[in-house]
Amino acid sequence: MKTILSFLEQTVSYAIASAFSIPILEVHADITPCAQENFGHYQCNNALSLAKALQQNPRSIAQKIIDAIDPASFSQIQIAGPGFINFTLSPHFLSEELTQQLFDPLLGAELPVKTERVIVEFSSPNVAKELHVGHIRSTIIGDCLARVFEFLGQDVIRLNHIGDWGTQFGMLIAFMKEGVSKPGEPSIEELMAWYRSAKKRFDEDADFKKRGQREVVSLQGGDLTSLAFWEMICAISRRAFQEIYDLLDVKITERGESFYNPMLSSIEKEFAEKGLEVISNGAKCIYLEGFKNREGEPLPLMIQKSDGGYNYDTTDLAAIHHRIFTEKADRIIYVTDLGQSLHFQMVFAAAKKIGWLDPNKTQADHVGFGLVLGSDGKKFKTRSGDTEKLIDLLTEAESQAYGIAEERLPEASEEEKRHFAHVVGIGAIKYADLSTHRTKDYTFSYEKMLRFEGNTAVFLLYAYVRILGIKKKTGAPIEAVLRDKKIAVRHPSEIALGLHLRRFGETLHFVTKDLLPNRLTDYLYELAEKFNAFFRDCRVEGSLEQGERLLLCELCARILSQGLHLLGLHTVPRM
Ligand code: ARG
């Protein structure tokens, strides 16, 4: 469905075109929502500029525009001041729009003109290394963005750019070959402990370092024993990551750095052939305009180290090449912490320079995010920072939410309490993350995220439960009401709620533009508040308008639950 603003723009454009015989494509309606937009007031500013062009009185121009408008959709159209036109939408028009929205599978959102292939790369933890909260943030934000694009009918590919290749494997394999491993597979904790010891040895023991480096060479050369070690290490990490994705209900396709390994040498060659490579201290580098280090010296992207090895930068160049030419992506989105902004700006600049990335064809975005802080205001750290502890972070939220279930639903079955704990606990973590403007840091607090008041998951889930309660209390079977009635808003609180409901589609559209999930959380929070105001002011059960109001509740419930779903949250039937 079109947004109300674009409906108005179209109405006014047609009126201007027909009143002044101007080709429709040359008319740009200039409409702004008024301060009390909540009550359906909009202003059109076209008469003033037209007056100048046509050398006529602006008020009479405004009158001619008004005369050419079909008044059916408005309760009032008035000239104001020097020649503004003020519109007030009629409640009848709004009611019709809302009824249509109620039966629309997309709940009023508009499908894009052309289906685009959107790659959302997110999560991307590193094998055998520490998984940190930043990876959880990336997972939550990336999943939300992918869900929104999917809902809007885009062709989405979710990619997990796992750090599964590189020098760290050499030292880890060298360490394991010393015989630390017992028969059978090590656990993820053991693996991480080995990684830490191996790193220490690598930094301190020159002999060990050499062995580690040799291992990298044999791994990259395809040595079968080294590959078997590598595969085992990856499999263990993969299982630990999967446990977290399952808990978070996140689907993602693994396409780690190793996937691009066979492409690296040809990537480097192409840069060399196009004359874009500079040898600096034996390393092959690409210099890009405008990138400098702290000392003001030119900062290169290194594509081959002096020892012949490739690195993170080379892999990202291969990845963007693959995404543009093989995957044929229209949009590529990278979700990582803001600390990697410079890296991605350089990768994009290099891809433009060599002619792969044409901004008119492919849009590449780095979606950066801030830090998670602990209650001490410092960067949040789990006690030892490893994967197991991150799982604990999520399960702790569940167990605190279980406490809420025991308090509020003491008679509920154990199964219901556990389900509640999962939905509310994980939902609270996700919502706390998504509701902060992603570029800002936020403080992690179970107490805050599980509050019933304020902009929290619990507040929204509770609003949803309230609507379900109202529907149930009236005892009216909703299918029958849907068949026999239409939405009819009259009271100012109904109109305010209705106008906000109608804005669901444009909110999602904004999320796809600036990739800010908090636009959706803000929208839903306001929706819950407007619903509460409506429910305070307008009786549903037993009122003359029960049917119409139930339908408004129904639309509200559908949008709330769809919106929560797009954030990656589930709902509970009572709380
Ligand atoms: N594995 C990296 C890290 O943990 C993140 C990867 C981001 N994606 C990329 N294409 N470089 O920091």
Coordinates of C-alpha atoms and ligand atoms in Angstrom, one line a residue:
M1 CA 0.0 0.0 0.0
K2 CA 1.1 3.5 -0.7
T3 CA 2.0 5.7 2.3
I4 CA -0.5 8.4 3.2
L5 CA 2.1 11.0 2.3
S6 CA 2.5 9.6 -1.1
F7 CA -1.3 9.4 -1.5
L8 CA -1.4 13.1 -0.8
E9 CA 1.5 13.9 -3.1
Q10 CA -0.3 12.1 -5.9
T11 CA -3.6 13.8 -5.2
V12 CA -2.0 17.2 -5.2
S13 CA 0.2 16.6 -8.2
Y14 CA -2.9 15.5 -10.3
A15 CA -4.8 18.6 -9.1
I16 CA -2.0 21.0 -10.1
A17 CA -1.4 19.2 -13.4
S18 CA -5.1 19.5 -14.4
A19 CA -5.7 23.0 -13.0
F20 CA -2.7 24.5 -14.8
S21 CA -2.2 22.2 -17.7
I22 CA 1.3 21.2 -16.6
P23 CA 2.7 17.8 -17.5
I24 CA 2.3 15.6 -14.5
L25 CA 6.0 14.6 -14.5
E26 CA 7.0 18.2 -14.0
V27 CA 4.9 18.6 -10.9
H28 CA 6.4 18.0 -7.5
A29 CA 3.9 18.2 -4.8
D30 CA 5.4 19.8 -1.7
I31 CA 3.6 18.4 1.3
T32 CA 4.6 18.4 4.9
P33 CA 3.0 16.7 7.9
C34 CA 1.9 19.4 10.4
A35 CA 2.9 19.3 14.0
Q36 CA -0.3 17.7 15.0
E37 CA 0.1 15.1 12.3
N38 CA -1.3 12.6 14.8
F39 CA -4.6 14.0 14.0
G40 CA -4.2 13.8 10.2
H41 CA -3.2 17.3 9.4
Y42 CA -0.9 18.0 6.4
Q43 CA 0.1 21.2 4.6
C44 CA 0.8 21.8 0.9
N45 CA 3.2 24.6 0.0
N46 CA 3.0 24.5 -3.8
A47 CA 0.7 27.6 -4.3
L48 CA 3.4 30.0 -3.2
S49 CA 6.1 28.8 -5.7
L50 CA 3.5 28.4 -8.5
A51 CA 2.3 32.0 -7.8
K52 CA 5.8 33.3 -8.6
A53 CA 6.2 31.2 -11.7
L54 CA 2.7 32.1 -13.0
Q55 CA 2.7 35.7 -11.7
Q56 CA -0.6 35.2 -10.0
N57 CA -2.0 35.7 -6.5
P58 CA -1.0 32.7 -4.4
R59 CA -4.4 32.4 -2.6
S60 CA -6.2 32.2 -5.9
I61 CA -3.8 29.6 -7.1
A62 CA -4.4 27.7 -3.9
Q63 CA -8.2 27.9 -4.5
K64 CA -7.7 26.5 -8.1
I65 CA -5.7 23.5 -6.7
I66 CA -8.4 22.9 -4.1
D67 CA -11.2 23.0 -6.7
A68 CA -9.4 20.3 -8.6
I69 CA -9.1 17.9 -5.6
D70 CA -11.7 15.2 -4.9
P71 CA -12.8 16.2 -1.4
A72 CA -14.0 12.7 -0.5
S73 CA -10.8 11.8 1.5
F74 CA -10.7 14.9 3.6
S75 CA -12.8 16.3 6.4
Q76 CA -11.4 19.7 5.7
I77 CA -9.3 21.5 3.0
Q78 CA -8.5 25.2 3.8
I79 CA -6.4 28.0 2.5
A80 CA -4.2 29.4 5.3
G81 CA -2.0 32.4 5.5
P82 CA -0.5 33.7 2.3
G83 CA -1.5 30.6 0.3
F84 CA -0.8 27.4 2.2
I85 CA -3.3 24.6 1.8
N86 CA -4.2 22.7 5.0
F87 CA -5.6 19.2 4.7
T88 CA -7.3 17.1 7.3
L89 CA -7.8 13.5 6.5
S90 CA -11.3 12.3 7.0
P91 CA -11.8 9.6 9.6
H92 CA -13.8 7.7 7.0
F93 CA -10.8 7.7 4.6
L94 CA -8.5 6.6 7.3
S95 CA -10.9 3.8 8.3
E96 CA -11.0 2.5 4.8
E97 CA -7.2 2.6 4.6
L98 CA -6.9 0.7 7.9
T99 CA -9.4 -1.9 6.8
Q100 CA -7.5 -2.5 3.7
Q101 CA -4.3 -2.8 5.7
L102 CA -5.8 -5.3 8.0
F103 CA -6.4 -7.7 5.1
D104 CA -3.0 -7.0 3.4
P105 CA -0.5 -9.9 4.0
L106 CA 2.2 -7.2 4.1
L107 CA 0.2 -5.1 6.6
G108 CA 0.5 -2.0 4.4
A109 CA 4.2 -2.3 3.5
E110 CA 5.0 -1.8 -0.2
L111 CA 7.0 -4.3 -2.2
P112 CA 10.0 -2.8 -4.0
V113 CA 9.6 -2.1 -7.7
K114 CA 12.4 -4.5 -8.4
T115 CA 13.5 -7.5 -6.4
E116 CA 17.1 -7.0 -5.3
R117 CA 19.6 -9.5 -4.2
V118 CA 20.8 -8.4 -0.8
I119 CA 23.8 -10.0 0.9
V120 CA 23.8 -9.5 4.6
E121 CA 27.0 -10.6 6.1
F122 CA 26.9 -10.8 9.9
S123 CA 28.0 -12.6 13.0
S124 CA 31.4 -13.8 11.6
P125 CA 33.2 -15.1 14.7
N126 CA 36.6 -16.6 14.6
V127 CA 37.3 -20.3 14.9
A128 CA 39.2 -21.3 18.1
K129 CA 39.4 -17.7 19.1
E130 CA 37.3 -15.9 21.6
L131 CA 33.8 -15.1 20.6
H132 CA 33.0 -11.7 22.1
V133 CA 29.8 -9.8 22.7
G134 CA 30.5 -7.8 19.5
H135 CA 29.8 -11.0 17.6
I136 CA 26.5 -11.3 19.4
R137 CA 25.6 -7.7 18.5
S138 CA 26.5 -8.4 14.9
T139 CA 24.3 -11.5 15.0
I140 CA 21.3 -9.7 16.4
I141 CA 21.5 -6.6 14.2
G142 CA 22.3 -8.6 11.0
D143 CA 19.5 -11.1 11.6
C144 CA 17.0 -8.2 12.1
L145 CA 18.1 -6.4 8.9
A146 CA 17.9 -9.7 7.0
R147 CA 14.4 -10.3 8.3
V148 CA 13.2 -6.9 7.2
F149 CA 14.6 -7.3 3.7
E150 CA 13.1 -10.8 3.5
F151 CA 9.7 -9.5 4.6
L152 CA 9.8 -6.9 1.9
G153 CA 10.3 -9.6 -0.7
Q154 CA 14.0 -9.1 -1.4
D155 CA 16.3 -12.0 -2.3
V156 CA 18.4 -12.2 0.8
I157 CA 21.6 -14.2 1.3
R158 CA 22.8 -14.4 4.9
L159 CA 26.5 -15.0 5.1
N160 CA 28.7 -15.9 8.0
H161 CA 32.2 -14.7 7.2
I162 CA 33.9 -16.9 9.8
G163 CA 37.5 -16.4 10.5
D164 CA 38.6 -19.9 9.6
W165 CA 41.8 -19.4 7.8
G166 CA 45.1 -17.7 8.7
T167 CA 48.3 -17.9 10.7
Q168 CA 46.5 -18.8 14.0
F169 CA 45.9 -22.3 12.7
G170 CA 49.5 -22.9 12.1
M171 CA 50.5 -22.3 15.7
L172 CA 47.4 -24.2 17.0
I173 CA 48.2 -27.2 14.9
A174 CA 51.9 -27.1 15.9
F175 CA 50.8 -27.0 19.5
M176 CA 48.4 -29.9 19.1
K177 CA 51.0 -32.0 17.3
E178 CA 53.1 -31.7 20.4
G179 CA 50.8 -34.3 21.8
V180 CA 48.4 -32.3 24.0
S181 CA 45.4 -33.9 22.5
K182 CA 44.0 -37.0 24.1
P183 CA 42.2 -39.6 22.0
G184 CA 38.8 -38.2 20.9
E185 CA 37.8 -34.7 20.1
P186 CA 38.7 -31.8 22.5
S187 CA 35.9 -29.7 23.9
I188 CA 35.6 -26.0 22.8
E189 CA 37.0 -24.9 26.2
E190 CA 40.1 -27.1 25.7
L191 CA 40.5 -25.8 22.2
M192 CA 40.4 -22.2 23.4
A193 CA 42.8 -22.9 26.2
W194 CA 45.2 -24.5 23.7
Y195 CA 44.8 -21.4 21.5
R196 CA 45.9 -19.2 24.4
S197 CA 48.9 -21.4 25.3
A198 CA 49.9 -21.7 21.6
K199 CA 49.7 -17.9 21.2
K200 CA 51.9 -17.5 24.3
R201 CA 54.5 -20.0 23.0
F202 CA 54.4 -18.4 19.5
D203 CA 55.2 -15.0 21.0
E204 CA 57.9 -16.3 23.3
D205 CA 59.6 -19.3 21.7
A206 CA 61.3 -18.7 18.3
D207 CA 61.6 -22.4 17.6
F208 CA 57.9 -23.0 18.1
K209 CA 57.2 -19.9 16.0
K210 CA 59.1 -21.4 13.1
R211 CA 57.2 -24.7 13.4
G212 CA 53.9 -22.8 13.5
Q213 CA 54.8 -20.9 10.3
R214 CA 55.8 -24.1 8.6
E215 CA 52.4 -25.6 9.6
V216 CA 50.6 -22.7 7.9
V217 CA 52.5 -23.4 4.7
S218 CA 51.6 -27.0 4.8
L219 CA 48.0 -26.3 5.6
Q220 CA 47.8 -23.8 2.7
G221 CA 49.6 -26.3 0.5
G222 CA 46.9 -28.8 1.2
D223 CA 48.8 -31.3 3.4
L224 CA 46.3 -33.9 4.5
T225 CA 47.3 -34.2 8.1
S226 CA 47.2 -30.5 8.6
L227 CA 43.9 -30.3 6.9
A228 CA 42.5 -33.0 9.1
F229 CA 43.5 -31.0 12.2
W230 CA 42.1 -27.9 10.7
E231 CA 38.8 -29.5 9.9
M232 CA 38.5 -30.9 13.4
I233 CA 39.1 -27.5 14.9
C234 CA 36.5 -25.9 12.7
A235 CA 33.9 -28.6 13.5
I236 CA 34.3 -28.0 17.2
S237 CA 33.9 -24.2 16.9
R238 CA 31.1 -24.6 14.5
R239 CA 29.1 -26.7 17.0
A240 CA 29.7 -24.1 19.7
F241 CA 28.5 -21.3 17.4
Q242 CA 25.5 -23.3 16.3
E243 CA 24.4 -23.6 19.9
I244 CA 24.3 -19.8 20.2
Y245 CA 22.5 -19.4 16.8
D246 CA 19.9 -22.0 17.9
L247 CA 19.3 -20.2 21.2
L248 CA 18.9 -16.9 19.3
D249 CA 16.8 -18.5 16.6
V250 CA 19.1 -17.2 13.8
K251 CA 19.7 -18.8 10.5
I252 CA 22.9 -18.2 8.7
T253 CA 25.0 -19.8 6.0
E254 CA 28.7 -20.4 6.7
R255 CA 31.0 -19.0 4.1
G256 CA 34.2 -18.4 6.0
E257 CA 37.5 -16.9 4.9
S258 CA 38.8 -20.3 3.7
F259 CA 36.2 -20.3 1.0
Y260 CA 38.0 -17.4 -0.8
N261 CA 41.5 -19.0 -0.4
P262 CA 41.6 -20.4 -4.0
M263 CA 40.8 -16.9 -5.4
L264 CA 43.4 -14.9 -3.6
S265 CA 46.3 -15.2 -6.1
S266 CA 44.2 -14.1 -9.1
I267 CA 42.8 -11.2 -7.1
E268 CA 46.4 -10.0 -6.4
K269 CA 47.3 -10.5 -10.1
E270 CA 44.4 -8.4 -11.3
F271 CA 45.6 -5.5 -9.1
A272 CA 49.1 -6.0 -10.4
E273 CA 48.0 -6.1 -14.0
K274 CA 46.0 -3.0 -13.7
G275 CA 49.0 -1.2 -12.3
L276 CA 47.4 -0.6 -9.0
E277 CA 50.0 -2.4 -6.9
V278 CA 53.0 -0.8 -5.2
I279 CA 55.7 -2.9 -3.5
S280 CA 56.5 -1.5 -0.1
N281 CA 59.1 -3.3 2.1
G282 CA 58.6 -6.4 0.0
A283 CA 54.8 -6.4 0.6
K284 CA 52.3 -5.8 -2.2
C285 CA 50.1 -2.8 -1.4
I286 CA 47.4 -0.7 -2.8
Y287 CA 47.4 3.0 -2.0
L288 CA 44.0 4.8 -2.1
E289 CA 43.4 8.5 -2.2
G290 CA 42.4 10.0 1.1
F291 CA 43.5 7.2 3.5
K292 CA 46.1 8.2 6.0
N293 CA 47.4 6.8 9.2
R294 CA 47.7 8.8 12.5
E295 CA 51.0 10.3 11.4
G296 CA 49.4 11.5 8.2
E297 CA 51.3 9.1 6.0
P298 CA 49.4 7.3 3.2
L299 CA 47.8 4.1 4.6
P300 CA 47.8 1.1 2.2
L301 CA 45.7 -1.9 1.9
M302 CA 48.1 -4.9 2.0
I303 CA 47.2 -7.7 -0.4
Q304 CA 50.3 -9.9 -0.2
K305 CA 52.8 -10.0 2.7
S306 CA 56.5 -10.1 2.0
D307 CA 56.6 -13.8 2.9
G308 CA 54.0 -14.4 0.1
G309 CA 51.1 -14.9 2.4
Y310 CA 47.7 -13.3 1.9
N311 CA 45.7 -11.8 4.7
Y312 CA 42.4 -10.3 5.9
D313 CA 42.4 -7.5 3.3
T314 CA 43.0 -9.8 0.4
T315 CA 40.2 -12.1 1.6
D316 CA 37.8 -9.2 1.7
L317 CA 38.7 -8.1 -1.8
A318 CA 38.1 -11.6 -3.0
A319 CA 34.8 -11.7 -1.1
I320 CA 33.5 -8.4 -2.6
H321 CA 34.6 -9.6 -6.0
H322 CA 32.7 -12.9 -5.5
R323 CA 29.6 -11.1 -4.2
I324 CA 29.5 -8.7 -7.1
F325 CA 30.3 -11.0 -10.0
T326 CA 29.3 -14.5 -8.9
E327 CA 26.4 -13.7 -6.5
K328 CA 25.4 -10.7 -8.5
A329 CA 24.4 -8.8 -5.4
D330 CA 22.6 -5.4 -5.7
R331 CA 23.4 -4.6 -2.1
I332 CA 26.1 -5.9 0.1
I333 CA 25.8 -5.2 3.9
Y334 CA 28.6 -5.9 6.3
V335 CA 27.7 -5.9 10.0
T336 CA 30.7 -5.5 12.3
D337 CA 31.8 -3.2 15.1
L338 CA 32.7 0.4 14.2
G339 CA 36.4 -0.4 14.8
Q340 CA 36.5 -1.9 11.3
S341 CA 35.0 1.1 9.5
L342 CA 38.3 2.1 8.0
H343 CA 39.0 -1.4 6.8
F344 CA 35.7 -1.5 4.9
Q345 CA 36.0 2.0 3.5
M346 CA 39.3 1.0 2.1
V347 CA 38.0 -2.3 0.7
F348 CA 35.1 -0.4 -1.0
A349 CA 37.5 2.2 -2.3
A350 CA 39.8 -0.4 -3.8
A351 CA 36.9 -2.3 -5.4
K352 CA 35.8 1.0 -7.0
K353 CA 39.2 1.9 -8.1
I354 CA 39.7 -1.4 -9.9
G355 CA 36.3 -1.1 -11.5
W356 CA 34.4 -3.9 -9.7
L357 CA 32.2 -1.8 -7.6
D358 CA 30.0 0.6 -9.5
P359 CA 27.9 2.5 -7.0
N360 CA 25.2 3.0 -9.6
K361 CA 24.8 -0.8 -9.8
T362 CA 25.8 -2.2 -6.4
Q363 CA 25.5 -0.5 -3.0
A364 CA 28.0 -1.6 -0.4
D365 CA 27.4 -0.6 3.2
H366 CA 29.3 -1.1 6.4
V367 CA 26.8 -1.3 9.3
G368 CA 29.0 -0.4 12.2
F369 CA 28.0 -0.6 15.9
G370 CA 29.2 0.6 19.2
L371 CA 30.4 -1.3 22.3
V372 CA 28.5 -3.2 24.9
L373 CA 29.5 -1.7 28.3
G374 CA 29.4 -3.4 31.7
S375 CA 27.9 -1.8 34.8
D376 CA 31.4 -0.3 35.5
G377 CA 31.2 1.7 32.2
K378 CA 34.0 -0.3 30.7
K379 CA 33.9 -2.6 27.7
F380 CA 31.8 -5.6 28.7
K381 CA 33.7 -8.8 29.3
T382 CA 32.5 -12.2 30.4
R383 CA 34.9 -13.6 33.0
S384 CA 37.1 -15.4 30.6
G385 CA 35.6 -14.0 27.5
D386 CA 35.1 -17.4 25.8
T387 CA 32.2 -19.0 24.0
E388 CA 30.9 -20.9 26.9
K389 CA 30.6 -17.7 28.9
L390 CA 28.7 -16.0 26.1
I391 CA 26.2 -18.8 26.2
D392 CA 25.9 -18.2 30.0
L393 CA 25.1 -14.6 29.2
L394 CA 22.1 -15.7 27.2
T395 CA 21.0 -18.4 29.6
E396 CA 21.3 -16.0 32.6
A397 CA 18.7 -13.7 30.9
E398 CA 16.5 -16.8 30.5
S399 CA 16.8 -17.7 34.2
Q400 CA 16.0 -14.1 35.3
A401 CA 13.0 -14.2 33.0
Y402 CA 12.0 -17.5 34.6
G403 CA 11.9 -15.6 37.9
I404 CA 9.3 -13.3 36.4
A405 CA 7.3 -16.2 35.2
E406 CA 7.3 -17.7 38.7
E407 CA 6.2 -14.4 40.2
R408 CA 3.4 -13.6 37.7
L409 CA 2.2 -17.0 36.6
P410 CA 2.8 -19.2 39.7
E411 CA 0.1 -21.7 38.6
A412 CA 1.5 -22.1 35.1
S413 CA 3.0 -25.5 34.0
E414 CA 6.7 -26.0 34.1
E415 CA 6.7 -26.1 30.3
E416 CA 4.9 -22.8 30.0
K417 CA 7.3 -21.1 32.4
R418 CA 10.3 -22.4 30.5
H419 CA 8.9 -21.2 27.2
F420 CA 8.2 -17.8 28.8
A421 CA 11.7 -17.6 30.2
H422 CA 13.2 -18.3 26.7
V423 CA 10.9 -15.9 24.8
V424 CA 11.2 -13.1 27.3
G425 CA 14.9 -13.6 28.3
I426 CA 16.3 -13.8 24.7
G427 CA 13.8 -11.2 23.5
A428 CA 15.0 -8.8 26.2
I429 CA 18.6 -9.2 25.2
K430 CA 17.8 -8.7 21.5
Y431 CA 15.5 -5.7 22.1
A432 CA 18.0 -3.9 24.4
D433 CA 20.6 -4.2 21.6
L434 CA 18.3 -3.2 18.7
S435 CA 16.6 -0.3 20.5
T436 CA 19.9 1.5 21.0
H437 CA 21.0 3.6 18.0
R438 CA 23.5 1.1 16.7
T439 CA 26.4 3.5 16.5
K440 CA 26.1 4.2 20.3
D441 CA 27.6 2.2 23.1
Y442 CA 25.1 0.7 25.5
T443 CA 25.2 -0.6 29.0
F444 CA 24.3 -4.2 29.5
S445 CA 21.9 -4.6 32.4
Y446 CA 19.5 -7.5 33.0
E447 CA 17.5 -5.4 35.5
K448 CA 16.9 -2.7 32.9
M449 CA 16.1 -4.9 30.0
L450 CA 13.5 -6.9 32.0
R451 CA 11.6 -3.9 33.2
F452 CA 7.8 -3.6 32.5
E453 CA 8.0 0.1 32.0
G454 CA 9.9 2.0 29.3
N455 CA 11.2 1.0 25.9
T456 CA 11.8 -2.7 26.6
A457 CA 10.8 -6.0 25.1
V458 CA 8.8 -6.8 28.2
F459 CA 6.7 -3.6 27.8
L460 CA 5.9 -4.5 24.2
L461 CA 5.2 -8.2 24.9
Y462 CA 2.9 -7.1 27.6
A463 CA 1.0 -4.7 25.3
Y464 CA 0.6 -7.6 22.9
V465 CA -0.8 -9.8 25.7
R466 CA -3.2 -7.1 26.7
I467 CA -4.6 -6.9 23.2
L468 CA -5.1 -10.7 23.2
G469 CA -6.8 -10.3 26.6
I470 CA -9.3 -7.8 25.2
K471 CA -10.1 -9.9 22.3
K472 CA -10.7 -12.9 24.5
K473 CA -12.8 -10.9 27.0
T474 CA -15.4 -9.8 24.5
G475 CA -15.9 -13.4 23.6
A476 CA -16.6 -12.4 20.0
P477 CA -15.1 -14.8 17.4
I478 CA -12.7 -12.6 15.5
E479 CA -13.3 -14.4 12.2
A480 CA -16.9 -13.4 12.3
V481 CA -16.1 -9.8 13.1
L482 CA -13.5 -9.7 10.3
R483 CA -16.2 -10.9 7.9
D484 CA -19.0 -8.6 9.1
K485 CA -17.4 -5.3 10.2
K486 CA -14.9 -2.7 9.0
I487 CA -12.6 -0.5 11.0
A488 CA -14.2 2.9 11.8
V489 CA -12.0 5.3 13.7
R490 CA -13.7 8.4 15.3
H491 CA -12.2 9.3 18.7
P492 CA -8.9 11.3 18.6
S493 CA -7.1 8.4 20.3
E494 CA -8.4 6.0 17.7
I495 CA -7.3 8.3 14.9
A496 CA -3.9 8.8 16.5
L497 CA -3.5 5.0 16.8
G498 CA -4.8 4.5 13.2
L499 CA -2.4 7.0 11.7
H500 CA 0.5 5.4 13.5
L501 CA -0.6 1.9 12.4
R502 CA -0.7 3.2 8.8
R503 CA 3.0 4.1 9.1
F504 CA 4.3 0.6 9.5
G505 CA 5.3 0.2 5.9
E506 CA 7.3 3.4 5.7
T507 CA 9.0 2.6 8.9
L508 CA 10.3 -0.6 7.4
H509 CA 11.3 1.3 4.3
F510 CA 13.4 3.6 6.4
V511 CA 15.1 0.7 8.1
T512 CA 16.2 -0.6 4.7
K513 CA 17.5 2.9 3.8
D514 CA 19.6 3.7 6.8
L515 CA 19.9 0.2 8.3
L516 CA 18.9 1.3 11.8
P517 CA 16.9 -1.3 13.6
N518 CA 16.0 1.2 16.3
R519 CA 13.7 2.9 13.9
L520 CA 11.5 -0.2 14.1
T521 CA 11.8 -0.5 17.9
D522 CA 10.9 3.2 18.3
Y523 CA 7.9 2.7 16.0
L524 CA 6.7 -0.3 18.0
Y525 CA 7.2 1.4 21.4
E526 CA 5.1 4.4 20.2
L527 CA 2.5 1.9 18.9
A528 CA 2.2 0.3 22.3
E529 CA 1.9 3.7 23.9
K530 CA -0.8 4.8 21.4
F531 CA -2.6 1.6 21.9
N532 CA -2.6 2.1 25.7
A533 CA -4.0 5.6 25.2
F534 CA -6.7 4.3 23.0
F535 CA -7.6 1.6 25.5
R536 CA -7.7 4.1 28.3
D537 CA -10.0 6.4 26.3
C538 CA -12.2 4.0 24.3
R539 CA -14.2 1.2 25.8
V540 CA -14.1 -1.9 23.7
E541 CA -16.0 -4.7 25.5
G542 CA -19.8 -4.1 25.4
S543 CA -19.6 -0.8 23.6
L544 CA -21.6 0.1 20.6
E545 CA -18.4 0.2 18.6
Q546 CA -17.2 -3.2 19.9
G547 CA -16.8 -4.8 16.5
E548 CA -15.0 -1.8 14.9
R549 CA -12.7 -1.4 17.9
L550 CA -12.0 -5.1 18.0
L551 CA -10.7 -4.9 14.4
L552 CA -8.5 -2.0 15.3
C553 CA -7.1 -4.1 18.2
E554 CA -6.6 -7.0 15.7
L555 CA -4.6 -4.8 13.3
C556 CA -2.6 -3.5 16.2
A557 CA -1.9 -7.1 17.4
R558 CA -0.9 -8.2 13.9
I559 CA 1.5 -5.3 13.4
L560 CA 2.9 -5.6 16.9
S561 CA 3.6 -9.3 16.4
Q562 CA 4.9 -8.9 12.9
G563 CA 7.2 -6.1 14.1
L564 CA 8.5 -8.1 17.0
H565 CA 9.1 -11.0 14.6
L566 CA 11.2 -8.8 12.4
L567 CA 13.3 -7.9 15.4
G568 CA 13.7 -11.6 16.0
L569 CA 11.4 -11.8 19.0
H570 CA 8.6 -14.2 19.7
T571 CA 5.5 -13.5 21.7
V572 CA 3.9 -15.2 24.7
P573 CA 0.1 -15.7 25.2
R574 CA 0.0 -14.3 28.8
M575 CA 2.3 -12.7 31.3
Ligands
ARG1 N1 36.0 -12.3 11.9 C1 36.1 -10.9 12.0 C2 36.2 -10.5 13.4 O1 35.9 -11.2 14.3 C3 34.9 -10.2 11.4 C4 34.7 -10.4 9.9 C5 34.0 -9.3 9.3 N2 33.7 -9.5 8.0 C6 34.6 -9.3 7.0 N3 34.1 -9.5 5.7 N4 35.8 -8.9 7.2 O2 36.7 -9.4 13.7

